[in-house]
Short mmCIF file of C-alpha atoms in Angstrom, two decimals:
data_model
loop_
_atom_site.label_atom_id
_atom_site.label_comp_id
_atom_site.label_asym_id
_atom_site.label_seq_id
_atom_site.Cartn_x
_atom_site.Cartn_y
_atom_site.Cartn_z
CA MET A 104 -7.18 -9.44 12.60
CA ARG A 105 -3.64 -8.15 12.66
CA PRO A 106 -2.92 -4.22 12.40
CA THR A 107 0.30 -2.82 12.72
CA ALA A 108 1.80 -0.36 15.20
CA HIS A 109 0.60 2.56 12.71
CA LEU A 110 -2.85 1.54 11.85
CA MET A 111 -3.56 0.94 15.80
CA ALA A 112 -2.37 4.50 16.10
CA ALA A 113 -4.51 6.01 13.40
CA ALA A 114 -7.42 4.08 14.89
CA PHE A 115 -6.77 6.01 18.03
CA LEU A 116 -6.27 9.40 16.72
CA ILE A 117 -9.97 9.63 15.22
CA ALA A 118 -11.35 7.64 17.86
CA GLY A 119 -13.84 9.64 19.45
CA THR A 120 -15.15 12.36 16.22
CA PRO A 121 -18.56 12.92 16.54
CA LEU A 122 -19.53 13.07 13.16
CA THR A 123 -21.73 10.26 11.66
CA ALA A 124 -21.10 7.70 9.01
CA GLN A 125 -21.25 9.48 6.03
CA THR A 126 -21.37 6.42 3.59
CA ASP A 127 -23.07 2.74 3.21
CA PRO A 128 -24.02 2.06 6.54
CA ARG A 129 -23.13 -1.51 6.32
CA LEU A 130 -19.39 -0.54 6.44
CA THR A 131 -17.64 -0.97 9.48
CA PRO A 132 -15.94 2.36 10.29
CA LEU A 133 -12.52 2.81 12.12
CA ALA A 134 -13.79 2.91 15.38
CA PRO A 135 -17.11 3.42 16.65
CA GLY A 136 -19.23 6.90 16.01
CA VAL A 137 -16.43 7.51 13.05
CA PRO A 138 -17.52 8.42 9.86
CA ILE A 139 -16.14 6.36 7.30
CA ALA A 140 -12.89 8.11 5.68
CA HIS A 141 -13.68 7.51 2.01
CA PRO A 142 -16.76 7.91 0.06
CA VAL A 143 -18.53 5.18 -1.67
CA ALA A 144 -18.08 4.40 -5.08
CA LYS A 145 -20.98 5.65 -7.94
CA ASP A 146 -19.71 3.66 -10.48
CA ASP A 147 -17.46 0.23 -10.99
CA ILE A 148 -14.29 1.02 -13.28
CA ALA A 149 -12.47 -2.27 -14.57
CA PRO A 150 -8.98 -2.80 -12.91
CA PRO A 151 -6.32 -3.11 -15.59
CA PRO A 152 -6.37 -6.46 -17.93
CA PHE A 153 -4.73 -9.59 -16.02
CA SER A 154 -5.19 -8.77 -12.56
CA LEU A 155 -6.78 -11.62 -11.75
CA LEU A 156 -4.72 -15.12 -10.29
CA ALA A 157 -5.44 -16.85 -13.05
CA ASP A 158 -3.47 -14.17 -15.24
CA ARG A 159 0.09 -14.73 -13.32
CA PRO A 160 3.03 -14.76 -15.29
CA VAL A 161 3.03 -18.16 -17.21
CA ASN A 162 7.01 -19.79 -16.08
CA PRO A 163 8.23 -16.12 -16.18
CA ALA A 164 11.92 -15.32 -16.31
CA PHE A 165 13.21 -13.45 -13.10
CA VAL A 166 15.27 -10.52 -13.03
CA PRO A 167 16.24 -8.84 -10.08
CA GLY A 168 17.20 -5.23 -11.88
CA LEU A 169 19.11 -3.10 -13.63
CA PRO A 170 21.60 0.35 -13.09
CA GLY A 171 18.43 2.27 -14.58
CA LEU A 172 15.72 -0.07 -12.96
CA ARG A 173 16.22 0.76 -9.49
CA GLN A 174 15.91 -1.28 -6.13
CA ALA A 175 15.43 -0.39 -2.93
CA VAL A 176 15.82 3.47 -3.40
CA PRO A 177 16.29 5.55 0.32
CA VAL A 178 13.69 8.11 0.36
CA LYS A 179 12.74 10.88 3.09
CA ASP A 180 9.74 13.31 3.58
CA ASP A 181 9.83 16.64 4.35
CA PHE A 182 10.39 15.62 7.97
CA GLY A 183 13.29 14.16 7.24
CA VAL A 184 11.65 10.86 8.37
CA SER A 185 12.83 7.85 6.20
CA ARG A 186 9.80 6.50 4.14
CA PRO A 187 9.64 2.79 2.58
CA PRO A 188 12.61 2.10 -0.35
CA LYS A 189 11.31 2.08 -3.73
CA TYR A 190 11.62 0.09 -6.58
CA ASP A 191 10.98 -0.71 -9.99
CA THR A 192 9.37 -3.32 -11.51
CA VAL A 193 8.40 -4.94 -14.92
CA LEU A 194 5.98 -7.84 -15.67
CA ILE A 195 5.23 -9.33 -18.67
CA ARG A 196 2.19 -11.35 -18.46
CA LYS A 197 0.59 -13.66 -21.23
CA SER A 198 3.12 -13.02 -24.02
CA ARG A 199 3.20 -15.70 -26.73
CA VAL A 200 4.44 -16.99 -30.14
CA GLU A 201 2.81 -16.01 -33.04
CA ASN A 202 4.10 -16.42 -36.46
CA GLY A 203 7.48 -15.86 -35.83
CA GLU A 204 6.47 -12.38 -33.60
CA ILE A 205 6.51 -11.93 -30.16
CA VAL A 206 3.18 -10.51 -29.08
CA ILE A 207 1.71 -8.92 -25.84
CA PRO A 208 -1.77 -8.44 -25.35
CA PRO A 209 -2.98 -5.51 -23.92
CA GLY A 210 -2.26 -4.81 -20.51
CA GLY A 211 0.44 -7.31 -20.75
CA LEU A 212 3.53 -5.12 -20.16
CA ALA A 213 3.17 -3.22 -17.02
CA TYR A 214 5.66 -0.79 -14.98
CA LEU A 215 5.13 -0.48 -11.35
CA GLU A 216 6.34 1.87 -8.82
CA ASP A 217 6.90 -0.83 -6.18
CA THR A 218 6.79 0.39 -2.78
CA TRP A 219 7.80 -1.49 0.51
CA GLY A 220 5.32 0.31 2.67
CA GLY A 221 2.21 3.07 1.85
CA GLU A 222 2.84 6.19 0.70
CA VAL A 223 1.27 8.85 2.84
CA ALA A 224 -0.29 12.17 1.67
CA LEU A 225 0.51 15.99 2.91
CA ARG A 226 3.63 14.34 4.15
CA GLY A 227 6.41 15.76 1.18
CA GLU A 228 7.20 12.44 0.29
CA PRO A 229 9.01 11.42 -2.98
CA LEU A 230 7.07 9.28 -5.17
CA PRO A 231 9.80 7.91 -8.61
CA VAL A 232 8.12 8.26 -11.67
CA LEU A 233 10.48 6.94 -14.24
CA GLY A 234 13.47 8.09 -12.94
CA ARG A 235 11.74 11.40 -12.05
CA MET A 236 11.69 12.36 -8.03
CA PRO A 237 8.17 14.37 -8.10
CA THR A 238 6.28 14.64 -4.58
CA TYR A 239 3.46 12.80 -3.89
CA ILE A 240 0.87 15.91 -2.58
CA ASP A 241 -2.72 13.97 -2.30
CA ASP A 242 -5.16 11.08 -3.39
CA ASP A 243 -8.57 10.64 -4.13
CA MET A 244 -10.01 7.59 -2.86
CA SER A 245 -13.11 5.46 -2.64
CA ILE A 246 -14.48 2.34 -1.41
CA VAL A 247 -16.09 -0.16 -4.24
CA ILE A 248 -18.67 -2.69 -2.91
CA LYS A 249 -19.99 -5.52 -5.09
CA GLU A 250 -23.07 -7.13 -4.20
CA ASN A 251 -23.84 -11.32 -4.28
CA VAL A 252 -21.20 -12.34 -4.89
CA THR A 253 -19.29 -15.56 -5.66
CA ILE A 254 -15.74 -16.69 -5.51
CA PRO A 255 -15.03 -20.34 -6.64
CA ALA A 256 -12.32 -22.49 -4.80
CA GLY A 257 -9.16 -21.09 -6.58
CA GLY A 258 -10.87 -18.27 -7.90
CA SER A 259 -10.80 -14.58 -7.79
CA LEU A 260 -13.03 -11.75 -8.08
CA ASP A 261 -12.05 -7.85 -8.43
CA VAL A 262 -13.39 -5.34 -6.04
CA GLY A 263 -12.45 -2.06 -6.28
CA GLY A 264 -8.71 -1.78 -6.88
CA GLN A 265 -8.72 -5.31 -4.52
CA VAL A 266 -8.72 -8.68 -5.77
CA TYR A 267 -10.34 -11.11 -3.41
CA HIS A 268 -8.72 -14.67 -3.85
CA TYR A 269 -10.55 -18.05 -2.40
CA PHE A 270 -7.09 -19.29 -1.83
CA ALA A 271 -7.26 -23.18 0.16
CA THR A 272 -9.43 -24.69 2.20
CA VAL A 273 -7.91 -26.63 4.74
CA GLY A 274 -9.20 -29.41 6.53
CA HIS A 275 -8.66 -31.22 10.11
CA GLU A 276 -11.02 -34.27 11.95
CA ARG A 277 -14.39 -32.71 11.71
CA THR A 278 -13.53 -28.97 10.43
CA ALA A 279 -13.13 -27.51 7.41
CA ASN A 280 -11.07 -23.64 7.74
CA HIS A 281 -12.07 -21.95 4.22
CA ALA A 282 -8.86 -19.24 3.56
CA LEU A 283 -9.45 -15.60 1.56
CA HIS A 284 -6.43 -13.75 0.55
CA VAL A 285 -6.67 -10.21 -0.44
CA ARG A 286 -4.43 -8.69 -2.68
CA THR A 287 -4.02 -5.45 -4.69
CA ILE A 288 -4.61 -5.25 -8.45
CA ALA A 289 -0.71 -5.09 -9.05
CA GLY A 290 -0.27 -8.36 -6.80
CA HIS A 291 0.54 -7.05 -3.35
CA ASP A 292 -0.89 -9.70 -0.99
CA TRP A 293 -2.21 -7.97 2.44
CA GLU A 294 -1.57 -11.07 4.55
CA TRP A 295 1.39 -9.72 6.54
CA ALA A 296 -0.49 -6.38 7.21
CA PHE A 297 -3.84 -8.24 8.52
CA GLY A 298 -3.80 -11.89 8.11
CA ALA A 299 -5.94 -13.66 5.68
CA PRO A 300 -9.69 -14.06 6.56
CA VAL A 301 -10.43 -17.62 7.58
CA PHE A 302 -13.99 -18.92 7.74
CA SER A 303 -15.82 -22.02 9.28
CA ALA A 304 -19.17 -23.62 9.02
CA ASN A 305 -19.30 -25.18 11.99
CA GLN A 306 -16.81 -22.96 14.26
CA PRO A 307 -18.36 -19.45 13.29
CA GLY A 308 -16.30 -17.39 15.43
CA TRP A 309 -12.90 -18.10 15.75
CA TRP A 310 -11.28 -16.05 13.27
CA ALA A 311 -10.97 -12.72 14.89
CA GLY A 312 -14.50 -13.19 16.47
CA GLN A 313 -15.93 -12.80 12.83
CA GLY A 314 -16.44 -16.13 11.29
CA THR A 315 -19.13 -16.45 8.90
CA SER A 316 -20.78 -13.05 9.67
CA GLY A 317 -17.96 -11.36 7.71
CA PHE A 318 -14.42 -9.91 7.69
CA THR A 319 -12.79 -6.38 8.20
CA GLN A 320 -9.20 -5.87 6.86
CA LEU A 321 -10.66 -1.30 7.60
CA TYR A 322 -12.25 -0.86 4.17
CA ASN A 323 -11.60 -4.06 2.50
CA GLN A 324 -14.69 -5.71 4.10
CA GLY A 325 -17.30 -8.59 3.72
CA LYS A 326 -20.30 -10.05 4.88
CA LEU A 327 -20.43 -13.76 4.23
CA ARG A 328 -23.23 -15.94 3.33
CA GLU A 329 -22.15 -19.31 2.49
CA ALA A 330 -18.76 -21.20 3.34
CA GLY A 331 -17.96 -24.29 1.39
CA PRO A 332 -14.83 -26.12 0.11
CA HIS A 333 -16.17 -25.64 -3.48
CA LYS A 334 -17.55 -21.73 -3.11
CA LEU A 335 -17.38 -18.84 -0.99
CA VAL A 336 -20.85 -16.61 -1.28
CA PHE A 337 -20.95 -13.40 0.05
CA ASP A 338 -23.86 -10.88 0.77
CA TRP A 339 -21.16 -7.88 -0.15
CA LEU A 340 -17.74 -7.22 -0.97
CA SER A 341 -15.93 -3.84 -0.37
CA GLY A 342 -12.39 -2.90 -2.03
CA VAL A 343 -10.92 0.36 -1.81
CA ARG A 344 -9.83 1.91 -4.94
CA THR A 345 -6.88 4.65 -5.59
CA ASP A 346 -9.29 7.23 -8.08
CA ARG A 347 -6.41 9.73 -8.54
CA MET A 348 -3.41 10.63 -7.19
CA LEU A 349 -1.49 14.14 -7.66
CA ALA A 350 2.09 14.83 -7.46
CA GLY A 351 4.25 17.81 -8.49
CA GLU A 352 7.49 19.78 -8.14
CA LYS A 353 8.15 22.01 -4.72
CA LEU A 354 7.98 25.37 -4.86
CA PHE A 355 7.89 27.10 -1.86
CA ALA A 356 7.40 25.70 1.68
CA GLY A 357 7.29 27.71 5.09
CA GLN A 358 5.16 29.87 6.90
CA ALA A 359 3.93 32.77 4.83
CA ALA A 360 2.13 35.88 5.21
CA VAL A 361 -0.96 37.63 3.66
CA GLY A 362 0.24 39.36 0.40
CA ALA A 363 3.15 36.49 0.11
CA SER A 364 2.94 35.11 -3.55
CA TRP A 365 4.78 32.86 -6.38
CA THR A 366 4.87 32.71 -9.73
CA SER A 367 4.80 29.45 -11.93
CA GLY A 368 5.14 30.48 -15.89
CA THR A 369 2.10 32.72 -16.27
CA LYS A 370 0.27 31.99 -13.22
CA THR A 371 0.73 33.46 -9.88
CA ILE A 372 -0.28 31.68 -6.42
CA ARG A 373 -0.96 34.41 -3.77
CA VAL A 374 -2.20 34.53 -0.05
CA ALA A 375 -5.43 36.26 0.29
CA ALA A 376 -6.33 36.39 3.70
CA ILE A 377 -5.81 34.56 6.68
CA ASP A 378 -7.81 34.21 10.24
CA GLN A 379 -5.66 32.53 12.29
CA ALA A 380 -9.02 32.11 14.62
CA ALA A 381 -10.81 30.46 12.21
CA GLY A 382 -7.68 28.46 11.15
CA THR A 383 -8.19 29.37 8.08
CA VAL A 384 -6.27 30.54 4.79
CA ARG A 385 -7.52 32.26 1.37
CA VAL A 386 -5.06 31.22 -1.58
CA GLU A 387 -5.87 32.77 -5.07
CA VAL A 388 -4.58 32.05 -8.50
CA ILE A 389 -4.19 34.81 -10.59
CA GLU A 390 -3.53 34.58 -14.43
CA GLY A 391 -4.02 37.98 -17.04
CA GLY A 392 -4.42 40.02 -14.10
CA LYS A 393 -7.19 38.23 -12.90
CA ALA A 394 -7.68 36.00 -10.29
CA VAL A 395 -8.97 32.49 -11.80
CA PHE A 396 -9.22 30.63 -8.70
CA ASP A 397 -9.84 31.30 -5.31
CA LYS A 398 -10.55 28.96 -2.54
CA THR A 399 -10.50 29.22 1.44
CA LEU A 400 -8.22 26.19 3.43
CA GLY A 401 -8.76 24.79 6.44
CA PRO A 402 -9.74 24.24 9.31
CA ILE A 403 -7.25 21.65 10.50
CA ASP A 404 -8.98 18.48 11.67
CA PRO A 405 -6.26 16.98 13.45
CA GLN A 406 -8.58 13.86 15.10
CA ARG A 407 -8.98 13.22 11.33
CA LEU A 408 -6.04 13.51 9.16
CA ILE A 409 -4.41 12.26 7.14
CA GLU A 410 -6.07 9.57 6.02
CA ASP A 411 -9.27 11.00 5.99
CA THR A 412 -11.07 12.00 2.57
CA THR A 413 -12.93 14.96 3.70
CA ALA A 414 -10.43 16.36 6.89
CA ARG A 415 -7.47 16.26 4.15
CA LYS A 416 -9.62 17.92 0.81
CA ALA A 417 -10.20 20.83 3.54
CA LEU A 418 -6.45 21.59 3.21
CA VAL A 419 -5.85 21.21 -0.80
CA PHE A 420 -6.44 23.18 -3.55
CA GLU A 421 -5.24 22.41 -6.98
CA TYR A 422 -5.31 24.57 -10.36
CA ASP A 423 -4.68 24.09 -14.04
CA GLY A 424 -0.88 22.71 -13.24
CA VAL A 425 -0.17 24.30 -9.91
CA ALA A 426 -1.52 23.13 -6.15
CA GLY A 427 -0.70 23.07 -3.12
CA PHE A 428 -2.12 22.97 0.68
CA LEU A 429 -2.31 23.85 4.21
CA SER A 430 0.07 22.19 6.15
CA PRO A 431 -0.56 20.77 10.22
CA TRP A 432 2.95 20.22 10.59
CA PRO A 433 4.44 21.20 13.00
CA GLU A 434 1.65 23.86 13.26
CA GLY A 435 -0.79 25.34 10.45
CA PHE A 436 -0.29 28.68 11.90
CA GLN A 437 2.11 30.87 13.45
CA ASP A 438 2.05 34.23 14.23
CA GLY A 439 -0.18 35.47 12.10
CA ASN A 440 0.96 33.32 9.29
CA ALA A 441 0.01 30.17 7.46
CA ASN A 442 2.08 27.18 6.78
CA LEU A 443 2.05 26.33 3.23
CA LYS A 444 3.20 23.99 0.68
CA ILE A 445 3.22 25.38 -2.91
CA TYR A 446 4.27 22.80 -6.26
CA GLU A 447 4.21 23.88 -9.61
CA LYS A 448 4.35 21.24 -12.80
CA ALA A 449 1.54 19.17 -10.52
CA PHE A 450 0.19 16.08 -12.12
CA ALA A 451 -2.31 13.35 -11.68
CA LEU A 452 -2.70 9.67 -12.32
CA GLU A 453 -5.83 8.63 -12.38
CA TYR A 454 -7.50 5.12 -12.52
CA GLY A 455 -8.12 3.62 -15.85
CA LYS A 456 -7.07 7.09 -17.79
CA PRO A 457 -3.76 7.48 -20.37
CA TYR A 458 -0.44 8.32 -18.61
CA PRO A 459 -0.30 12.01 -19.15
CA PHE A 460 3.25 11.90 -20.46
CA ASP A 461 2.98 8.44 -22.76
CA PRO A 462 -0.92 8.00 -23.69
CA LYS A 463 0.26 4.71 -25.18
CA PHE A 464 0.23 3.59 -21.60
CA THR A 465 -3.08 3.24 -19.06
CA ALA A 466 -2.31 4.43 -15.40
CA TYR A 467 -3.53 2.36 -12.25
CA PRO A 468 -2.49 3.62 -8.91
CA ILE A 469 -3.05 1.30 -6.16
CA GLY A 470 -4.69 1.93 -2.96
CA CYS A 471 -4.27 0.46 0.51
CA PRO A 472 -6.93 0.00 3.08
CA THR A 473 -5.46 1.73 5.27
CA GLY A 474 -6.05 5.25 3.24
CA HIS A 475 -2.76 5.17 2.27
CA ASN A 476 -1.31 4.85 -1.79
CA PHE A 477 1.00 1.90 -2.55
CA GLY A 478 2.68 2.74 -5.75
CA PHE A 479 1.12 3.01 -9.72
CA MET A 480 1.06 0.24 -12.57
CA LEU A 481 1.11 1.54 -16.11
CA VAL A 482 0.44 -0.74 -18.73
CA ASN A 483 0.16 -1.08 -22.73
CA GLN A 484 -3.42 0.10 -24.18
CA ASP A 485 -2.48 -2.00 -27.58
CA GLU A 486 -1.33 -5.00 -28.50
CA ILE A 487 2.42 -5.42 -28.65
CA ARG A 488 4.21 -7.51 -31.58
CA ILE A 489 7.92 -7.82 -31.57
CA LYS A 490 9.81 -8.77 -34.41
CA PRO A 491 13.24 -10.58 -34.18
CA GLY A 492 15.75 -7.90 -34.33
CA GLN A 493 13.47 -5.40 -33.12
CA LYS A 494 12.58 -3.61 -29.53
CA ALA A 495 9.32 -2.57 -27.56
CA ASP A 496 9.63 0.43 -25.26
CA GLY A 497 7.92 0.80 -22.13
CA PRO A 498 6.75 3.90 -20.96
CA GLU A 499 8.67 6.64 -21.94
CA GLY A 500 11.27 4.40 -23.36
CA PHE A 501 12.40 3.66 -19.49
CA PHE A 502 12.92 0.19 -20.50
CA ARG A 503 12.87 -1.75 -23.50
CA ILE A 504 11.96 -5.43 -24.74
CA ALA A 505 14.75 -6.60 -27.33
CA VAL A 506 13.81 -9.63 -29.42
CA ASN A 507 16.83 -11.27 -31.14
CA ARG A 508 16.05 -14.63 -32.46
CA VAL A 509 12.70 -17.07 -32.61
CA ASP A 510 12.53 -20.19 -34.08
CA GLY A 511 9.33 -21.65 -34.22
CA ASP A 512 7.61 -21.18 -31.17
CA LYS A 513 10.72 -20.49 -29.28
CA VAL A 514 12.29 -17.93 -28.18
CA ILE A 515 15.89 -18.26 -28.05
CA ASP A 516 17.11 -15.30 -27.56
CA TRP A 517 15.62 -12.14 -25.47
CA THR A 518 16.57 -9.48 -23.32
CA ILE A 519 15.38 -6.62 -20.90
CA GLU A 520 17.54 -3.28 -21.48
CA ASP A 521 16.87 0.12 -19.32
CA LYS A 522 17.41 3.71 -21.25
CA ASP A 523 21.30 3.53 -20.79
CA GLY A 524 21.52 0.25 -22.81
CA ASN A 525 22.26 -1.82 -19.51
CA ARG A 526 20.76 -5.09 -20.87
CA SER A 527 19.96 -8.70 -18.79
CA LEU A 528 21.46 -11.65 -19.51
CA ASN A 529 19.77 -14.22 -22.26
CA LEU A 530 16.29 -14.75 -21.00
CA GLY A 531 15.83 -17.10 -24.01
CA GLY A 532 16.36 -20.59 -24.79
CA PRO A 533 15.31 -24.00 -26.32
CA ALA A 534 12.67 -24.43 -24.04
CA VAL A 535 11.30 -20.75 -24.15
CA GLN A 536 8.05 -19.90 -25.33
CA ASN A 537 7.11 -16.44 -24.37
CA VAL A 538 8.82 -13.16 -22.73
CA ASP A 539 6.84 -13.57 -19.27
CA LEU A 540 8.66 -11.68 -17.22
CA VAL A 541 8.99 -10.63 -13.30
CA LEU A 542 11.79 -7.65 -12.73
CA GLY A 543 12.74 -6.48 -9.32
CA GLN A 544 12.69 -6.69 -5.75
CA GLY A 545 9.92 -4.74 -4.44
CA ARG A 546 6.94 -5.83 -2.02
CA VAL A 547 5.07 -6.68 -5.22
CA ALA A 548 8.12 -8.75 -7.56
CA GLY A 549 10.20 -9.64 -4.40
CA GLN A 550 7.66 -11.18 -2.03
CA SER A 551 3.94 -11.72 -3.33
CA ILE A 552 4.67 -12.99 -6.76
CA LEU A 553 7.91 -14.84 -5.62
CA LYS A 554 5.72 -16.89 -3.29
CA ASP A 555 3.01 -17.96 -6.01
CA VAL A 556 5.21 -18.48 -9.36
CA GLY A 557 8.53 -18.65 -7.33
CA ARG A 558 9.12 -22.61 -8.04
CA ALA A 559 7.92 -21.94 -11.56
CA MET A 560 10.95 -19.04 -12.31
CA LEU A 561 13.35 -21.28 -10.64
CA ALA A 562 12.34 -24.68 -12.60
CA ARG A 563 12.77 -22.41 -15.95
CA ASN A 564 16.11 -20.97 -15.11
CA TYR A 565 17.22 -24.84 -14.66
CA GLN A 566 15.26 -25.89 -17.41
CA ASN A 567 17.02 -23.50 -19.95
CA MET A 568 20.22 -24.15 -18.48
CA ALA A 569 20.13 -27.84 -19.08
CA SER A 570 18.89 -27.18 -22.41
CA MET A 571 22.06 -24.99 -23.30
CA ALA A 572 24.12 -27.00 -21.64
CA ALA A 573 22.84 -29.90 -23.89
CA ALA A 574 22.72 -28.00 -26.84
CA GLY A 575 26.16 -26.31 -26.68
CA THR A 576 25.05 -23.20 -26.21
CA HIS A 577 25.40 -19.96 -24.05
CA ALA A 578 23.36 -17.14 -22.68
CA ALA A 579 24.82 -13.86 -23.80
CA ALA A 580 26.79 -11.81 -21.12
CA PRO A 581 25.08 -8.90 -19.82
CA THR A 582 26.22 -5.66 -19.98
CA SER A 583 25.96 -5.05 -16.02
CA ALA A 584 26.54 -7.09 -12.83
CA VAL A 585 22.95 -7.04 -12.10
CA THR A 586 21.59 -10.46 -12.85
CA GLY A 587 23.40 -13.91 -13.34
CA SER A 588 23.04 -16.54 -11.43
CA ALA A 589 27.18 -17.00 -11.85
CA GLN A 590 27.38 -13.79 -9.74
CA ALA A 591 25.12 -14.45 -7.09
CA ALA A 592 27.26 -16.64 -5.06
CA ALA A 593 29.86 -13.98 -4.97
CA VAL A 594 27.65 -11.12 -4.40
CA ALA A 595 26.28 -13.08 -1.03
CA SER A 596 29.75 -12.65 0.32
CA ALA A 597 29.96 -8.83 -0.33
CA HIS A 598 27.11 -7.00 0.83
CA PRO A 599 27.41 -3.65 0.13
CA ALA A 600 29.23 -4.49 -3.54
CA ALA A 601 25.71 -6.38 -3.80
CA THR A 602 23.55 -3.18 -3.06
CA SER A 603 25.64 -0.69 -5.13
CA ALA A 604 25.13 -3.40 -7.96
CA GLY A 605 21.35 -3.27 -7.56
CA PHE A 606 20.20 -5.62 -5.06
CA SER A 607 18.35 -5.12 -1.59
CA PRO A 608 20.49 -6.37 1.24
CA GLY A 609 17.46 -8.49 2.32
CA PHE A 610 17.10 -10.07 -0.78
CA VAL A 611 21.40 -10.73 -1.35
CA GLY A 612 21.17 -13.95 1.15
CA ALA A 613 18.15 -15.64 -0.80
CA LEU A 614 19.84 -14.84 -4.37
CA GLY A 615 23.15 -16.23 -3.08
CA ILE A 616 21.10 -19.17 -1.93
CA ALA A 617 19.90 -19.73 -5.12
CA GLY A 618 23.46 -18.98 -7.12
CA ILE A 619 24.88 -21.81 -5.07
CA ALA A 620 21.95 -24.18 -6.18
CA VAL A 621 21.72 -23.07 -9.68
CA GLY A 622 25.69 -23.83 -9.09
CA ALA A 623 25.05 -26.72 -7.69
CA ILE A 624 22.48 -27.99 -10.96
CA GLY A 625 25.35 -26.96 -13.35
CA PHE A 626 27.60 -28.98 -11.87
CA GLU A 627 24.96 -31.69 -11.96
CA ILE A 628 24.26 -31.32 -15.38
CA GLY A 629 28.39 -30.94 -16.71
CA ARG A 630 28.50 -34.33 -14.52
CA ARG A 631 26.06 -35.80 -16.32
CA ARG A 632 27.85 -35.27 -19.69
CA ARG A 633 31.28 -36.03 -18.78
CA PRO A 634 32.25 -39.66 -20.03
CA ALA A 635 31.57 -42.33 -17.79
CA GLY A 636 34.97 -42.95 -16.33
CA LEU A 637 35.34 -39.19 -15.24
CA ALA A 638 32.90 -38.92 -13.00
#
């Protein structure tokens, strides 16, 4: 295991807490004597459709971004600390042509708030939600455990909000090493943070000292029973799941005395009492002249914050669209006042429940085994059918899929556009049989998915170009400079222009190389079509 510096710091922070484990004894806590940070789930909840590796996009088109589908958005929390950049990602999977229409199955169209790193509760971190920027307040996380689990070679299995994938068996001399990749339901591969567990039947202790006994990636854990080239068998596997995440708009932040109050609609949030010696503050919500909600917040347990569920919930209140918490930073109390943050228009994204602003889509928050959030997905509940000349909306109309021409089982002309009408190049062509898509440059779209199907995406582009060239047709020009391999080589020489057009700086070099490669392929196609004497 290769924990990051942040994870190591978190381990030292809560080490030595004298409480015993509060959940399943099979789980390994973050440090000896420390309680498990999240409850074990009583019920399993189905993941979003197409979470497994076999359900990846089939020969997808790739679009780096659009002006309304932003990439590498910088954000800072309430303390001025830069947080990981945010990305809008759109995925289309398992689409097909049927009776002259495009069919996207339930769960096949997904919007992903794709972050390049963990999103932390109680820190005032902005959370992009389809163009809006509410503040991430809190979450509910649990640990799912599945028993007697078999994963065939090359196969995958969901556990909570995670997906376990028997990636490969690598042999050398008399040793066979069996590698397991752990991903989120959105496709994010945790290898960059923790490494990939590797098992060996005849060298049981060589990977992180765990070998055939199992593995621990914080609360993604498991106990191995059998390792072989055809399957991995576990006594049990665990995976974290973010069951609910809470966000809202800031109403107040700062020190507040007894009697301080704030109004949101018909509700008044009031500080009813402060006991600085006990480290508590009592907050009530008044509506219609009566107290309809009352909760004592605190005390603060700095050794177990932020990741520990029990410690965090002791500080947070929520009632009917208003929420807040006793903030531990820089100090929870000062001169008899309490350090509070209050929010209005609070809403929750619940795992497997309708998205509150567009119930045609189902929400799935993404959990990180550190105890942080890692974005969220919105997927279509029902099948989507698009006839030529029609469009299908994403959640809240944030983007649209436009189908312009279908010929038999081929999608000759289709595009994706943002809510302002900026659209991609024509992503169809004589060889295209679906509208599968990867749009974005975030941790999932720009790293994990590219690692799996990047070659197929590039091959699709080349094949489509060759088919169009042979047919004497051309792709329709986009209405923005965000996509298009022809622009990519020029973009690579001007980083500031690329960033303003929607490319993250780290993506520009790769895109420039891709542009040069596409240009070379285009040259070769043109050369082969010239008369022999002109070659």
